[in-house]
PDB file of N, CA and C in Angstrom:
ATOM      1  N   MET A 246     -16.269 -14.325 -12.278  1.00 75.00           N
ATOM      2  CA  MET A 246     -15.090 -13.629 -11.838  1.00 75.00           C
ATOM      3  C   MET A 246     -14.841 -13.964 -10.367  1.00 75.00           C
ATOM      4  N   ASN A 247     -13.596 -14.292 -10.052  1.00 83.00           N
ATOM      5  CA  ASN A 247     -13.222 -14.687  -8.702  1.00 83.00           C
ATOM      6  C   ASN A 247     -12.488 -13.530  -8.034  1.00 83.00           C
ATOM      7  N   LEU A 248     -13.089 -12.942  -6.996  1.00 86.00           N
ATOM      8  CA  LEU A 248     -12.481 -11.821  -6.284  1.00 86.00           C
ATOM      9  C   LEU A 248     -11.767 -12.309  -5.042  1.00 86.00           C
ATOM     10  N   GLU A 249     -10.625 -11.680  -4.771  1.00 87.00           N
ATOM     11  CA  GLU A 249      -9.871 -12.027  -3.577  1.00 87.00           C
ATOM     12  C   GLU A 249      -9.604 -10.735  -2.806  1.00 87.00           C
ATOM     13  N   ILE A 250      -9.953 -10.720  -1.546  1.00 90.00           N
ATOM     14  CA  ILE A 250      -9.786  -9.530  -0.724  1.00 90.00           C
ATOM     15  C   ILE A 250      -8.446  -9.610   0.005  1.00 90.00           C
ATOM     16  N   ILE A 251      -7.712  -8.515  -0.082  1.00 90.00           N
ATOM     17  CA  ILE A 251      -6.422  -8.428   0.597  1.00 90.00           C
ATOM     18  C   ILE A 251      -6.601  -7.538   1.823  1.00 90.00           C
ATOM     19  N   THR A 252      -6.213  -8.073   2.971  1.00 93.00           N
ATOM     20  CA  THR A 252      -6.369  -7.328   4.218  1.00 93.00           C
ATOM     21  C   THR A 252      -5.067  -6.609   4.578  1.00 93.00           C
ATOM     22  N   LYS A 253      -5.147  -5.715   5.564  1.00 93.00           N
ATOM     23  CA  LYS A 253      -3.950  -5.032   6.047  1.00 93.00           C
ATOM     24  C   LYS A 253      -2.942  -6.036   6.593  1.00 93.00           C
ATOM     25  N   GLU A 254      -3.448  -7.061   7.234  1.00 93.00           N
ATOM     26  CA  GLU A 254      -2.557  -8.090   7.780  1.00 93.00           C
ATOM     27  C   GLU A 254      -1.829  -8.823   6.649  1.00 93.00           C
ATOM     28  N   ASP A 255      -2.522  -9.074   5.537  1.00 92.00           N
ATOM     29  CA  ASP A 255      -1.877  -9.684   4.369  1.00 92.00           C
ATOM     30  C   ASP A 255      -0.731  -8.802   3.872  1.00 92.00           C
ATOM     31  N   LEU A 256      -0.961  -7.499   3.825  1.00 92.00           N
ATOM     32  CA  LEU A 256       0.072  -6.555   3.372  1.00 92.00           C
ATOM     33  C   LEU A 256       1.246  -6.502   4.341  1.00 92.00           C
ATOM     34  N   ARG A 257       0.967  -6.547   5.638  1.00 91.00           N
ATOM     35  CA  ARG A 257       2.052  -6.562   6.636  1.00 91.00           C
ATOM     36  C   ARG A 257       2.902  -7.821   6.482  1.00 91.00           C
ATOM     37  N   GLU A 258       2.250  -8.936   6.276  1.00 92.00           N
ATOM     38  CA  GLU A 258       2.964 -10.198   6.103  1.00 92.00           C
ATOM     39  C   GLU A 258       3.819 -10.159   4.841  1.00 92.00           C
ATOM     40  N   PHE A 259       3.253  -9.612   3.768  1.00 91.00           N
ATOM     41  CA  PHE A 259       3.997  -9.475   2.518  1.00 91.00           C
ATOM     42  C   PHE A 259       5.220  -8.585   2.719  1.00 91.00           C
ATOM     43  N   LYS A 260       5.036  -7.473   3.416  1.00 90.00           N
ATOM     44  CA  LYS A 260       6.141  -6.546   3.687  1.00 90.00           C
ATOM     45  C   LYS A 260       7.248  -7.259   4.460  1.00 90.00           C
ATOM     46  N   SER A 261       6.846  -8.001   5.470  1.00 89.00           N
ATOM     47  CA  SER A 261       7.816  -8.725   6.289  1.00 89.00           C
ATOM     48  C   SER A 261       8.598  -9.736   5.450  1.00 89.00           C
ATOM     49  N   GLU A 262       7.896 -10.480   4.619  1.00 90.00           N
ATOM     50  CA  GLU A 262       8.551 -11.463   3.756  1.00 90.00           C
ATOM     51  C   GLU A 262       9.477 -10.795   2.762  1.00 90.00           C
ATOM     52  N   LEU A 263       9.039  -9.681   2.195  1.00 88.00           N
ATOM     53  CA  LEU A 263       9.849  -8.945   1.226  1.00 88.00           C
ATOM     54  C   LEU A 263      11.117  -8.417   1.872  1.00 88.00           C
ATOM     55  N   LEU A 264      10.996  -7.827   3.063  1.00 86.00           N
ATOM     56  CA  LEU A 264      12.173  -7.327   3.768  1.00 86.00           C
ATOM     57  C   LEU A 264      13.145  -8.453   4.108  1.00 86.00           C
ATOM     58  N   THR A 265      12.623  -9.590   4.494  1.00 85.00           N
ATOM     59  CA  THR A 265      13.469 -10.740   4.791  1.00 85.00           C
ATOM     60  C   THR A 265      14.259 -11.160   3.564  1.00 85.00           C
ATOM     61  N   GLU A 266      13.593 -11.214   2.426  1.00 84.00           N
ATOM     62  CA  GLU A 266      14.272 -11.589   1.181  1.00 84.00           C
ATOM     63  C   GLU A 266      15.319 -10.557   0.776  1.00 84.00           C
ATOM     64  N   ILE A 267      15.006  -9.277   0.928  1.00 81.00           N
ATOM     65  CA  ILE A 267      15.957  -8.219   0.580  1.00 81.00           C
ATOM     66  C   ILE A 267      17.179  -8.303   1.491  1.00 81.00           C
ATOM     67  N   LYS A 268      16.960  -8.529   2.776  1.00 79.00           N
ATOM     68  CA  LYS A 268      18.083  -8.651   3.714  1.00 79.00           C
ATOM     69  C   LYS A 268      18.968  -9.829   3.340  1.00 79.00           C
ATOM     70  N   LYS A 269      18.361 -10.937   2.911  1.00 76.00           N
ATOM     71  CA  LYS A 269      19.149 -12.090   2.470  1.00 76.00           C
ATOM     72  C   LYS A 269      20.014 -11.717   1.276  1.00 76.00           C
ATOM     73  N   LEU A 270      19.430 -10.988   0.334  1.00 74.00           N
ATOM     74  CA  LEU A 270      20.190 -10.565  -0.844  1.00 74.00           C
ATOM     75  C   LEU A 270      21.340  -9.656  -0.453  1.00 74.00           C
ATOM     76  N   VAL A 271      21.090  -8.745   0.463  1.00 69.00           N
ATOM     77  CA  VAL A 271      22.139  -7.831   0.913  1.00 69.00           C
ATOM     78  C   VAL A 271      23.248  -8.617   1.602  1.00 69.00           C
ATOM     79  N   GLN A 272      22.894  -9.598   2.403  1.00 66.00           N
ATOM     80  CA  GLN A 272      23.888 -10.393   3.108  1.00 66.00           C
ATOM     81  C   GLN A 272      24.675 -11.273   2.147  1.00 66.00           C
ATOM     82  N   LEU A 273      24.057 -11.718   1.067  1.00 56.00           N
ATOM     83  CA  LEU A 273      24.761 -12.540   0.090  1.00 56.00           C
ATOM     84  C   LEU A 273      25.807 -11.745  -0.674  1.00 56.00           C
ATOM     85  N   ASP A 274      25.602 -10.461  -0.769  1.00 57.00           N
ATOM     86  CA  ASP A 274      26.555  -9.599  -1.461  1.00 57.00           C
ATOM     87  C   ASP A 274      27.652  -9.239  -0.462  1.00 57.00           C
ATOM     88  N   GLY A 275      28.621 -10.115  -0.287  1.00 55.00           N
ATOM     89  CA  GLY A 275      29.675  -9.937   0.698  1.00 55.00           C
ATOM     90  C   GLY A 275      30.417  -8.639   0.558  1.00 55.00           C
ATOM     91  N   GLN A 276      30.574  -8.164  -0.662  1.00 51.00           N
ATOM     92  CA  GLN A 276      31.292  -6.916  -0.890  1.00 51.00           C
ATOM     93  C   GLN A 276      30.559  -5.758  -0.220  1.00 51.00           C
ATOM     94  N   ALA A 277      29.259  -5.705  -0.382  1.00 47.00           N
ATOM     95  CA  ALA A 277      28.485  -4.582   0.151  1.00 47.00           C
ATOM     96  C   ALA A 277      28.364  -4.658   1.671  1.00 47.00           C
ATOM     97  N   THR A 278      28.199  -5.853   2.231  1.00 48.00           N
ATOM     98  CA  THR A 278      27.984  -5.950   3.667  1.00 48.00           C
ATOM     99  C   THR A 278      29.256  -5.727   4.462  1.00 48.00           C
ATOM    100  N   SER A 279      30.423  -5.885   3.839  1.00 64.00           N
ATOM    101  CA  SER A 279      31.664  -5.683   4.567  1.00 64.00           C
ATOM    102  C   SER A 279      32.070  -4.211   4.585  1.00 64.00           C
ATOM    103  N   LYS A 280      31.380  -3.381   3.862  1.00 75.00           N
ATOM    104  CA  LYS A 280      31.705  -1.968   3.788  1.00 75.00           C
ATOM    105  C   LYS A 280      30.714  -1.146   4.597  1.00 75.00           C
ATOM    106  N   LYS A 281      31.208  -0.032   5.108  1.00 88.00           N
ATOM    107  CA  LYS A 281      30.330   0.898   5.805  1.00 88.00           C
ATOM    108  C   LYS A 281      29.765   1.922   4.829  1.00 88.00           C
ATOM    109  N   TRP A 282      30.526   2.267   3.803  1.00 92.00           N
ATOM    110  CA  TRP A 282      30.130   3.248   2.805  1.00 92.00           C
ATOM    111  C   TRP A 282      30.122   2.609   1.430  1.00 92.00           C
ATOM    112  N   LEU A 283      29.123   2.947   0.620  1.00 93.00           N
ATOM    113  CA  LEU A 283      29.013   2.407  -0.736  1.00 93.00           C
ATOM    114  C   LEU A 283      29.028   3.549  -1.740  1.00 93.00           C
ATOM    115  N   LYS A 284      29.598   3.284  -2.899  1.00 94.00           N
ATOM    116  CA  LYS A 284      29.575   4.248  -3.998  1.00 94.00           C
ATOM    117  C   LYS A 284      28.250   4.121  -4.736  1.00 94.00           C
ATOM    118  N   SER A 285      27.963   5.114  -5.577  1.00 95.00           N
ATOM    119  CA  SER A 285      26.685   5.153  -6.302  1.00 95.00           C
ATOM    120  C   SER A 285      26.428   3.873  -7.094  1.00 95.00           C
ATOM    121  N   ASN A 286      27.436   3.398  -7.825  1.00 94.00           N
ATOM    122  CA  ASN A 286      27.208   2.199  -8.648  1.00 94.00           C
ATOM    123  C   ASN A 286      26.906   0.977  -7.788  1.00 94.00           C
ATOM    124  N   GLU A 287      27.490   0.906  -6.590  1.00 92.00           N
ATOM    125  CA  GLU A 287      27.207  -0.215  -5.693  1.00 92.00           C
ATOM    126  C   GLU A 287      25.783  -0.137  -5.150  1.00 92.00           C
ATOM    127  N   VAL A 288      25.339   1.079  -4.839  1.00 93.00           N
ATOM    128  CA  VAL A 288      23.974   1.273  -4.335  1.00 93.00           C
ATOM    129  C   VAL A 288      22.963   0.913  -5.422  1.00 93.00           C
ATOM    130  N   ARG A 289      23.215   1.388  -6.650  1.00 93.00           N
ATOM    131  CA  ARG A 289      22.293   1.078  -7.757  1.00 93.00           C
ATOM    132  C   ARG A 289      22.217  -0.427  -7.991  1.00 93.00           C
ATOM    133  N   LYS A 290      23.343  -1.109  -7.937  1.00 90.00           N
ATOM    134  CA  LYS A 290      23.360  -2.562  -8.129  1.00 90.00           C
ATOM    135  C   LYS A 290      22.616  -3.269  -6.996  1.00 90.00           C
ATOM    136  N   LEU A 291      22.857  -2.823  -5.776  1.00 86.00           N
ATOM    137  CA  LEU A 291      22.240  -3.431  -4.604  1.00 86.00           C
ATOM    138  C   LEU A 291      20.726  -3.273  -4.615  1.00 86.00           C
ATOM    139  N   LEU A 292      20.258  -2.062  -4.950  1.00 89.00           N
ATOM    140  CA  LEU A 292      18.820  -1.784  -4.941  1.00 89.00           C
ATOM    141  C   LEU A 292      18.142  -2.068  -6.277  1.00 89.00           C
ATOM    142  N   LYS A 293      18.964  -2.370  -7.290  1.00 90.00           N
ATOM    143  CA  LYS A 293      18.452  -2.613  -8.647  1.00 90.00           C
ATOM    144  C   LYS A 293      17.630  -1.418  -9.134  1.00 90.00           C
ATOM    145  N   ILE A 294      18.267  -0.231  -9.081  1.00 93.00           N
ATOM    146  CA  ILE A 294      17.623   0.994  -9.528  1.00 93.00           C
ATOM    147  C   ILE A 294      18.502   1.691 -10.560  1.00 93.00           C
ATOM    148  N   SER A 295      17.909   2.584 -11.300  1.00 95.00           N
ATOM    149  CA  SER A 295      18.626   3.326 -12.337  1.00 95.00           C
ATOM    150  C   SER A 295      19.361   4.519 -11.728  1.00 95.00           C
ATOM    151  N   PRO A 296      20.309   5.091 -12.473  1.00 95.00           N
ATOM    152  CA  PRO A 296      20.975   6.307 -11.983  1.00 95.00           C
ATOM    153  C   PRO A 296      19.987   7.435 -11.694  1.00 95.00           C
ATOM    154  N   GLY A 297      18.961   7.567 -12.515  1.00 96.00           N
ATOM    155  CA  GLY A 297      17.953   8.615 -12.312  1.00 96.00           C
ATOM    156  C   GLY A 297      17.169   8.421 -11.027  1.00 96.00           C
ATOM    157  N   THR A 298      16.839   7.175 -10.720  1.00 95.00           N
ATOM    158  CA  THR A 298      16.115   6.892  -9.479  1.00 95.00           C
ATOM    159  C   THR A 298      16.984   7.228  -8.273  1.00 95.00           C
ATOM    160  N   LEU A 299      18.260   6.875  -8.338  1.00 95.00           N
ATOM    161  CA  LEU A 299      19.169   7.203  -7.242  1.00 95.00           C
ATOM    162  C   LEU A 299      19.294   8.715  -7.094  1.00 95.00           C
ATOM    163  N   GLN A 300      19.365   9.411  -8.201  1.00 95.00           N
ATOM    164  CA  GLN A 300      19.428  10.867  -8.161  1.00 95.00           C
ATOM    165  C   GLN A 300      18.174  11.447  -7.500  1.00 95.00           C
ATOM    166  N   ASN A 301      17.009  10.910  -7.837  1.00 95.00           N
ATOM    167  CA  ASN A 301      15.758  11.364  -7.216  1.00 95.00           C
ATOM    168  C   ASN A 301      15.761  11.117  -5.706  1.00 95.00           C
ATOM    169  N   LEU A 302      16.299   9.983  -5.274  1.00 93.00           N
ATOM    170  CA  LEU A 302      16.386   9.691  -3.844  1.00 93.00           C
ATOM    171  C   LEU A 302      17.277  10.708  -3.136  1.00 93.00           C
ATOM    172  N   ARG A 303      18.335  11.141  -3.824  1.00 94.00           N
ATOM    173  CA  ARG A 303      19.213  12.178  -3.255  1.00 94.00           C
ATOM    174  C   ARG A 303      18.506  13.529  -3.215  1.00 94.00           C
ATOM    175  N   ILE A 304      17.898  13.910  -4.333  1.00 94.00           N
ATOM    176  CA  ILE A 304      17.277  15.233  -4.462  1.00 94.00           C
ATOM    177  C   ILE A 304      16.156  15.430  -3.443  1.00 94.00           C
ATOM    178  N   ASN A 305      15.303  14.418  -3.289  1.00 93.00           N
ATOM    179  CA  ASN A 305      14.173  14.595  -2.371  1.00 93.00           C
ATOM    180  C   ASN A 305      14.525  14.268  -0.912  1.00 93.00           C
ATOM    181  N   GLY A 306      15.791  13.962  -0.657  1.00 91.00           N
ATOM    182  CA  GLY A 306      16.248  13.754   0.717  1.00 91.00           C
ATOM    183  C   GLY A 306      15.931  12.392   1.293  1.00 91.00           C
ATOM    184  N   THR A 307      15.475  11.475   0.460  1.00 91.00           N
ATOM    185  CA  THR A 307      15.140  10.136   0.942  1.00 91.00           C
ATOM    186  C   THR A 307      16.393   9.367   1.349  1.00 91.00           C
ATOM    187  N   LEU A 308      17.486   9.575   0.626  1.00 93.00           N
ATOM    188  CA  LEU A 308      18.731   8.863   0.900  1.00 93.00           C
ATOM    189  C   LEU A 308      19.857   9.885   1.034  1.00 93.00           C
ATOM    190  N   ARG A 309      20.437   9.933   2.225  1.00 94.00           N
ATOM    191  CA  ARG A 309      21.531  10.873   2.478  1.00 94.00           C
ATOM    192  C   ARG A 309      22.809  10.377   1.807  1.00 94.00           C
ATOM    193  N   PHE A 310      23.695  11.309   1.500  1.00 95.00           N
ATOM    194  CA  PHE A 310      24.956  10.960   0.862  1.00 95.00           C
ATOM    195  C   PHE A 310      26.027  11.948   1.276  1.00 95.00           C
ATOM    196  N   THR A 311      27.261  11.546   1.035  1.00 95.00           N
ATOM    197  CA  THR A 311      28.406  12.413   1.258  1.00 95.00           C
ATOM    198  C   THR A 311      29.195  12.457  -0.034  1.00 95.00           C
ATOM    199  N   ARG A 312      29.560  13.672  -0.451  1.00 95.00           N
ATOM    200  CA  ARG A 312      30.324  13.827  -1.682  1.00 95.00           C
ATOM    201  C   ARG A 312      31.767  14.151  -1.321  1.00 95.00           C
ATOM    202  N   ILE A 313      32.676  13.384  -1.878  1.00 93.00           N
ATOM    203  CA  ILE A 313      34.098  13.665  -1.749  1.00 93.00           C
ATOM    204  C   ILE A 313      34.632  13.783  -3.165  1.00 93.00           C
ATOM    205  N   GLY A 314      34.985  14.994  -3.537  1.00 93.00           N
ATOM    206  CA  GLY A 314      35.362  15.256  -4.923  1.00 93.00           C
ATOM    207  C   GLY A 314      34.145  15.045  -5.801  1.00 93.00           C
ATOM    208  N   SER A 315      34.287  14.175  -6.784  1.00 93.00           N
ATOM    209  CA  SER A 315      33.162  13.899  -7.677  1.00 93.00           C
ATOM    210  C   SER A 315      32.460  12.581  -7.347  1.00 93.00           C
ATOM    211  N   ILE A 316      32.884  11.925  -6.266  1.00 94.00           N
ATOM    212  CA  ILE A 316      32.325  10.623  -5.905  1.00 94.00           C
ATOM    213  C   ILE A 316      31.349  10.786  -4.745  1.00 94.00           C
ATOM    214  N   MET A 317      30.178  10.167  -4.880  1.00 95.00           N
ATOM    215  CA  MET A 317      29.168  10.201  -3.826  1.00 95.00           C
ATOM    216  C   MET A 317      29.174   8.869  -3.080  1.00 95.00           C
ATOM    217  N   TYR A 318      29.125   8.966  -1.763  1.00 95.00           N
ATOM    218  CA  TYR A 318      29.119   7.794  -0.902  1.00 95.00           C
ATOM    219  C   TYR A 318      27.834   7.768  -0.085  1.00 95.00           C
ATOM    220  N   TYR A 319      27.348   6.556   0.177  1.00 95.00           N
ATOM    221  CA  TYR A 319      26.109   6.350   0.921  1.00 95.00           C
ATOM    222  C   TYR A 319      26.398   5.372   2.050  1.00 95.00           C
ATOM    223  N   LYS A 320      25.858   5.655   3.242  1.00 93.00           N
ATOM    224  CA  LYS A 320      26.039   4.747   4.369  1.00 93.00           C
ATOM    225  C   LYS A 320      25.172   3.506   4.165  1.00 93.00           C
ATOM    226  N   LEU A 321      25.765   2.347   4.355  1.00 90.00           N
ATOM    227  CA  LEU A 321      25.011   1.099   4.272  1.00 90.00           C
ATOM    228  C   LEU A 321      23.891   1.097   5.309  1.00 90.00           C
ATOM    229  N   GLU A 322      24.158   1.680   6.453  1.00 89.00           N
ATOM    230  CA  GLU A 322      23.148   1.786   7.526  1.00 89.00           C
ATOM    231  C   GLU A 322      21.916   2.561   7.049  1.00 89.00           C
ATOM    232  N   ASP A 323      22.139   3.664   6.310  1.00 91.00           N
ATOM    233  CA  ASP A 323      21.021   4.454   5.791  1.00 91.00           C
ATOM    234  C   ASP A 323      20.215   3.670   4.759  1.00 91.00           C
ATOM    235  N   ILE A 324      20.907   2.892   3.945  1.00 90.00           N
ATOM    236  CA  ILE A 324      20.217   2.073   2.929  1.00 90.00           C
ATOM    237  C   ILE A 324      19.345   1.028   3.622  1.00 90.00           C
ATOM    238  N   ASN A 325      19.883   0.405   4.667  1.00 87.00           N
ATOM    239  CA  ASN A 325      19.100  -0.583   5.416  1.00 87.00           C
ATOM    240  C   ASN A 325      17.883   0.059   6.074  1.00 87.00           C
ATOM    241  N   LYS A 326      18.049   1.272   6.625  1.00 87.00           N
ATOM    242  CA  LYS A 326      16.908   1.981   7.223  1.00 87.00           C
ATOM    243  C   LYS A 326      15.850   2.287   6.179  1.00 87.00           C
ATOM    244  N   LEU A 327      16.299   2.693   5.004  1.00 85.00           N
ATOM    245  CA  LEU A 327      15.369   2.987   3.919  1.00 85.00           C
ATOM    246  C   LEU A 327      14.553   1.748   3.571  1.00 85.00           C
ATOM    247  N   LEU A 328      15.205   0.606   3.489  1.00 83.00           N
ATOM    248  CA  LEU A 328      14.510  -0.635   3.159  1.00 83.00           C
ATOM    249  C   LEU A 328      13.548  -1.073   4.262  1.00 83.00           C
ATOM    250  N   GLU A 329      13.854  -0.697   5.481  1.00 83.00           N
ATOM    251  CA  GLU A 329      13.017  -1.110   6.618  1.00 83.00           C
ATOM    252  C   GLU A 329      11.850  -0.160   6.878  1.00 83.00           C
ATOM    253  N   GLY A 330      11.716   0.868   6.082  1.00 78.00           N
ATOM    254  CA  GLY A 330      10.550   1.726   6.272  1.00 78.00           C
ATOM    255  C   GLY A 330      10.825   3.194   6.167  1.00 78.00           C
ATOM    256  N   GLY A 331      11.972   3.560   5.727  1.00 58.00           N
ATOM    257  CA  GLY A 331      12.250   4.971   5.479  1.00 58.00           C
ATOM    258  C   GLY A 331      13.114   5.614   6.524  1.00 58.00           C
ATOM    259  N   ILE A 332      13.849   6.611   6.083  1.00 59.00           N
ATOM    260  CA  ILE A 332      14.688   7.413   6.964  1.00 59.00           C
ATOM    261  C   ILE A 332      13.897   8.650   7.337  1.00 59.00           C
ATOM    262  N   LYS A 333      13.855   8.951   8.606  1.00 53.00           N
ATOM    263  CA  LYS A 333      13.078  10.111   9.064  1.00 53.00           C
ATOM    264  C   LYS A 333      13.984  11.217   9.506  1.00 53.00           C
TER     265      LYS A 333
END
């Protein structure tokens, strides 16, 4: 059996690479990057998450939102902060 040890530095490097790739994907989606506010379906598509996961992010306060009528809007800035390590 071949064991491989993963160090904290390996995890930091992985995180950095992952964030870089996610930022590239966000930038490639011209529709999302040109907007300041995104609707729920745009956020789910951007983050590749289910409606239930997005609801959980709202309920536990991880992702802030604004409701106008029956439509929920999310700041692109907040989504980027979440991807970079969480909103505090």
